[in-house]
C-alpha cells in the first residue's frame, strides 16, 4: 500500500511540473534536468523515493507519549474558558487530525487578561519583590522544565511536527537555559549614575515598563515563549502572551510549571487564539505598555500600525528573512554543503533566519550543487517521533500549499529543480527536501520568504558582487559566511546588512547572543543584555546638590 | 582536615580550633604550611592550565554554582551550627544572614558567569579591535574569622564564575566551615583542584600564598597590618595584583532632625552586630549637639536590655563571645586604654562571666579624636560616642581617619544626606540604614581600608585579564 501511495505521489510531481511548465511562456525544457533519467526519459526522482521510502509519512503515526492536560486560557493564575465559550481545534501536522480543542480567546479575553496583568503589575507583588526573589522563581521554573523535559518535548513535537530529538535535546533544554540566563540578569539591571555639568546628582533608574503584550509564532513555540517571557519577567513586568493558533499547547503546559515555581497570579496570562481577533486586540489595547511580536513581515506591519493607532506602545518586531549563506572558493565543500543544508532545512525550513539564499563561488559551484543534492536525498523525512528522522511535516495545510506554490513558481521562472519538488506521502504536510540551482536574483523564490524545505543555490564570482547581491533584499535578519580567509570573513562580517552573521557556523542561538533584524526583518533585539531594554522604562532622576565635595 | 584534592598536611602537624564560649577544643585540624600551599597551588595550576573549569562555558559554570548555592541552603542548619560553634555566633542569625548571604552570592555570580562581556572597539585606522576578558589563573584567598561562610562564598564565587582556580586559607580561628563548603563545592560538581583549602596560620601558610610565584592574584580580608604584609609579599615575588579589604573606623553621623528612637537602634546594631567583630562596624558615632543629651540617655537606657550570653542556649541573646582569647584580651585592653586616656564609660566596660570570652557592650563618651579608642580599630563591642555642631565639622571629623571603609548618615534632610554622601571618603555610605549589603553591591574601602571590591559585577574584574585583539580590516563599509 505504501508503495502504491509513493508511486501516486511521484507521478503527481511529474504531472504538476509538466503542467506548470507548459503554461509558462518561453519556458526552458519542459522537464527539469533532475527529473530526467540518464537515458533522457522523464523519470520520477528514483533516488528520492528510495530514500524517502524509509520515511514514516505513509505509516501509522506513532502515539505521542504525553497527554494534553491544559487547553483553556490562563488568566490570573487560573485556567478558564473563553468568554464566548468558543474553541478551535489544534491539529497534528502529521495527519491533519485534531489533537485537542482549545479555548479560543478574543478581544473580551484579552481584556480580562490585561486587567489581571495590570492589577498584578500595579498592586504587586511581582514588581515589588526583590530582583533576587524573582530570579529564584525563574531558577525554580528552569528546574521544573528540566524535570518535565520529555513531556514538554513530546507536546511540542505533536503540535508542531518538529523532530522529537530536536525538541527534547535542544529546544526544551534551551528554554531552561534561557530562564536561568534571565534569572541571572534580574539582579544585575543597572542604570548609570551620570556625570552632570553642574551641581546635580543624576541617577538613571531602569524600571519595569508595565504590562507587556507578546505575540509568538508557531515554528519554535517554546523558544519564542522563553525569548519573550524571560526578559519581561526578569525585569519585573507582567505579561499577556498570545500563542500561535497552530501551536497553543506547550505554552499552557510550561506556564502551569511557572506558577508551580511560585509565579504570582496575573503575572503571566496566556491566551490561545487568532491574530485578527486576539492578536489585534492585544496590539491595540490602551492598557498594554509594550508589545513584542515575532512572525511575518506583513503581520508585523499591522501590529506596528495598531500600536500607532492606539497608545503608541513601543513595539519590537522579529519578522521574516531571506538570509544569505555565502560559500567562498576556499571552503571545504563537504563541510559547506552540510552547513548550508542545515542552515536551510533545519526545522523543516521553518526558520525566520533560514539560510534560504545559498550563494556559492563559481569555482566550487558544480561540486557544491552535486553534493547538496546528494545530501538532500539522504535527508530522512517522516514521523517526527521516529528515531533518526531529520524532518517532520510542515506546520499546516496553508504553509504546505504555500511552499508547493513557491516550488511551482521556481520551476516556472526557470530555476533548475535539482531534487525534490513535491509533497511526500498523501497524508499530513510532508514536503520533499527541495533544491533549486541556477537561481537568479529577480526570481520570486529568490526574493520572498518560502518558510519551507526549499534551498535556492546562486552562483557568484566576486566578493563585492556577492556583498551587493546578498544585501539586495528587503530583509536583513541573518547571514552565514563560509570561509577560512580572515580578511574575507572580516569584510563580509562588516558589509552584510544583517542582525546576525554566522562565520563557519549557523543557527547558533545562545541566550546571550542578541537576535533581530535590519530593514524589514524587524525592530529591536531579543536575547542578550540588549533584550532587557525592551522591557524597561528609563527614568532620569536629577537632584540638586548643595556644596558637593566633587563633581 | 585539609582539602587539596583531599589530604592531610605534609608536616603531619595539627592545630586546635576552640569553642569561644568555653575555650574548649572543638577539633584538631591539619596545619598547612608552605609545602602544603605549594601542593595546593600546583593542583590549582593544573586545574587551570589543563583542566575543564576555564574551558567549559560560563553558563555551565553558572549551573554548577547554582547547584553549589542549593547545597549550601540545604545544609544551612549544619553550616550555621558549625560556624556558630567555631566563631561564637548566634545560630539563627548565622543561618539567616551568613548562610543566606553565602547562597545569595553564589547564585548572583552563577548568573554573572555567562555575562562577562568584552567590547568591540573603535580603532583609529582600518582595524577591527575587541577585548577579551579572560580568566586570570590561580587566585589566592586569605579570609578572616568574623564571617567565615559569607567571606568564603563572596571571595570564591566571582573567581569561580570567571573560570579561575584557587587556594583558600581560612582563618586559624575558624577553619571548619571552609572545609565543609569545599566539600559541598565538590558535590555540586566543581572539579578537583579548582578549590583548594589549606587551613593554617598567616606567617606560614598565608605568607606562602602571598609570595607564591605561581599565584596570579591574591585577595585578602583582614587587618591593615597584615594587608601591608600581603602587598609587600606580592611586590617581592611576582607582582601579583592584590585586593585588600582591611580595617575600618567607620563613622555614623546622626543629625538632629533624625528620628531619635530609630537613630539609637541603628547606632546599636551598626556598632554591635556580630559582637562588634565587623570591619565596617560603626565604631565612631557622631551625634549633633541639639539631640546629643537625649540620644545618650536613650542609648544608655536601651543598652540595659541588650543580652550577652551563650547564643546556643538562649534565643534572646543579642551578643555572643568574642572569637578567641587574643581578641578578647585585645578588646579589654582597648577598654582600659580608653579609661586611662580620660574617656567616660557610659555603659559596660568589663568582661562578663567566668567562662569564655564575653565582654559587656561598652559605650564611651567624652571621646576625643586623638584618643587611641577613636583612632584604632577595636573589633569588639565598643562604641565611641561623640558630639558635633555643624555639617562641615561632622564631615571633617568623619574623614579624619586613616581608614575609609564605610559610613552612615541619619537625617531627613536631602541636601545634608547628599552632601555627606559625596564628602565622606568611604567605600560604602548608608543613609538612614546600616549594614544593608547585597550581592549586587560592591564592597571595599579606600585609604588604608584597602582597595578592590568584593560583591557586585566589579568583583569579577579582579579575576579577569583584559586582552585587546586587533586585526586589519579590509574594505569595511563603516568604521
Short mmCIF file of N, CA, C and O in Angstrom, two decimals, chain A residues 191-194 200-206 538-543, chain B residues 418 422:
data_model
loop_
_atom_site.label_atom_id
_atom_site.label_comp_id
_atom_site.label_asym_id
_atom_site.label_seq_id
_atom_site.Cartn_x
_atom_site.Cartn_y
_atom_site.Cartn_z
N UNK A 191 21.18 50.85 36.04
CA UNK A 191 21.18 52.14 35.38
C UNK A 191 22.51 52.81 35.67
O UNK A 191 23.28 52.35 36.51
N UNK A 192 22.80 53.88 34.98
CA UNK A 192 24.05 54.58 35.22
C UNK A 192 23.83 55.77 36.14
O UNK A 192 22.74 56.35 36.18
N UNK A 193 24.85 56.11 36.86
CA UNK A 193 24.89 57.40 37.53
C UNK A 193 25.68 58.29 36.59
O UNK A 193 26.82 57.99 36.25
N UNK A 194 25.04 59.35 36.15
CA UNK A 194 25.55 60.11 35.03
C UNK A 194 26.25 61.37 35.53
O UNK A 194 25.74 62.03 36.44
N UNK A 200 24.57 68.73 40.25
CA UNK A 200 23.42 67.84 40.21
C UNK A 200 23.87 66.39 40.35
O UNK A 200 24.90 66.01 39.84
N UNK A 201 23.02 65.66 41.00
CA UNK A 201 23.24 64.21 41.11
C UNK A 201 22.24 63.55 40.16
O UNK A 201 21.04 63.79 40.27
N UNK A 202 22.75 62.76 39.22
CA UNK A 202 21.89 62.20 38.18
C UNK A 202 21.91 60.68 38.23
O UNK A 202 22.94 60.05 38.05
N UNK A 203 20.75 60.15 38.49
CA UNK A 203 20.59 58.68 38.56
C UNK A 203 19.71 58.26 37.41
O UNK A 203 18.69 58.88 37.16
N UNK A 204 20.07 57.17 36.77
CA UNK A 204 19.18 56.62 35.76
C UNK A 204 18.59 55.33 36.32
O UNK A 204 19.31 54.37 36.61
N UNK A 205 17.29 55.32 36.49
CA UNK A 205 16.61 54.13 37.00
C UNK A 205 16.06 53.33 35.83
O UNK A 205 15.48 53.89 34.91
N UNK A 206 16.26 52.04 35.90
CA UNK A 206 15.65 51.16 34.90
C UNK A 206 14.46 50.48 35.55
O UNK A 206 14.61 49.54 36.31
N UNK A 538 13.09 53.92 31.15
CA UNK A 538 14.27 54.59 31.68
C UNK A 538 13.86 55.91 32.31
O UNK A 538 13.20 56.72 31.66
N UNK A 539 14.21 56.07 33.54
CA UNK A 539 13.87 57.30 34.25
C UNK A 539 15.14 57.99 34.74
O UNK A 539 15.94 57.39 35.45
N UNK A 540 15.30 59.25 34.34
CA UNK A 540 16.44 60.02 34.85
C UNK A 540 15.95 60.76 36.09
O UNK A 540 14.90 61.38 36.08
N UNK A 541 16.73 60.65 37.14
CA UNK A 541 16.38 61.36 38.38
C UNK A 541 17.49 62.36 38.64
O UNK A 541 18.66 61.99 38.80
N UNK A 542 17.12 63.63 38.63
CA UNK A 542 18.12 64.68 38.80
C UNK A 542 17.85 65.41 40.10
O UNK A 542 16.74 65.91 40.31
N UNK A 543 18.82 65.41 40.97
CA UNK A 543 18.66 66.07 42.27
C UNK A 543 19.70 67.16 42.41
O UNK A 543 20.89 66.92 42.12
N UNK B 418 22.87 64.19 50.76
CA UNK B 418 23.68 64.18 49.54
C UNK B 418 25.05 64.79 49.77
O UNK B 418 26.05 64.32 49.21
N UNK B 422 28.62 62.53 49.26
CA UNK B 422 29.74 62.84 48.36
C UNK B 422 31.02 63.21 49.11
O UNK B 422 32.10 63.15 48.54
#
